[in-house]
């Protein structure tokens, strides 16, 4: 009589997930603690902190030009500082994830040989990598999605109430307020994992992952204003109207209707001569109604880049380990 001993893919996947969570428990606990602290801070910003700051600004406006009038400056500064701390922290999350993914998720396991040990325990390299990308990705999407929603509530609570509130197009506020935060975090995860697979050493992979994520962020900043059709507004030459939105371009309108950059001048006579042939000014910008179109198109771009990075991860692993088929089941005689 013979029996077939094997580990099925459906049974192997939960075991790989449990092993991953156990192996990276310190990072999981640290991430959870950070998320709880940020969530508590954002809830405070949306409630008592913004209310106190709004009262302080009302007092300040009521004072007018009276130098002896007092107002709650501490509440105003406290709200401003804590908002900046929370917003910067959210913008740094993709870099933290990239550093962890490069150093611990793939780089350290390849450097120490833990990954090769896992591949000998009926887990193919492809399944090993799939679990290491899919499980953190799920947790990151849930966490960053919740935090960005809380940040948007905190930001909206201060609009029209706190004079120092950030505009919607402030780049740190923009990315903390919507799904681009989750998309860039996933890109950081994929970039870090790829760095670990390529470098196969902990610290160098950490550095490479962070640098690649920084490059993606810079690329996003350059592309963002051009991912959705902007609004063009024209006006007279001698009247400058501030743009209330994300500015893309500005300049002068010629007599033929062409849009050209504004000329430089350093004197009244020189400016009169330089501007005499223009009929007006133009401004190209994104109004507040473009917030969600810009968020969604930017997120789509980042997710496309993430897909390319994930594909590169599997191709790199295939090149390093050969075919990504699971090992043949062992047959034992009884």
Short mmCIF file of N, CA, C and O in Angstrom, two decimals, residues 25 80 82 113 156-157 219 237 272:
data_model
loop_
_atom_site.label_atom_id
_atom_site.label_comp_id
_atom_site.label_asym_id
_atom_site.label_seq_id
_atom_site.Cartn_x
_atom_site.Cartn_y
_atom_site.Cartn_z
N UNK A 25 6.53 40.33 13.12
CA UNK A 25 5.66 40.81 14.18
C UNK A 25 6.11 42.17 14.74
O UNK A 25 5.26 43.03 14.97
N UNK A 80 -1.65 74.51 14.21
CA UNK A 80 -0.77 74.58 13.03
C UNK A 80 0.36 73.56 13.12
O UNK A 80 0.65 72.84 12.15
N UNK A 82 0.60 70.74 15.03
CA UNK A 82 0.15 69.34 15.00
C UNK A 82 -0.36 68.94 13.62
O UNK A 82 -0.19 67.79 13.20
N UNK A 113 19.51 33.75 4.09
CA UNK A 113 19.17 32.41 3.61
C UNK A 113 17.81 31.92 4.06
O UNK A 113 17.43 30.78 3.76
N UNK A 156 -10.72 69.49 6.31
CA UNK A 156 -11.99 70.15 5.98
C UNK A 156 -12.55 70.89 7.18
O UNK A 156 -13.23 71.92 7.03
N UNK A 157 -12.28 70.40 8.40
CA UNK A 157 -12.80 71.06 9.60
C UNK A 157 -12.17 72.44 9.80
O UNK A 157 -12.77 73.31 10.45
N UNK A 219 8.55 62.16 -9.68
CA UNK A 219 7.87 61.97 -10.96
C UNK A 219 6.39 62.34 -10.83
O UNK A 219 5.81 62.98 -11.72
N UNK A 237 -4.01 93.26 -19.41
CA UNK A 237 -2.59 93.34 -19.12
C UNK A 237 -2.32 93.99 -17.77
O UNK A 237 -1.45 93.55 -17.02
N UNK A 272 7.04 99.11 -19.68
CA UNK A 272 6.06 99.67 -20.63
C UNK A 272 6.40 99.25 -22.06
O UNK A 272 5.51 98.91 -22.85
#
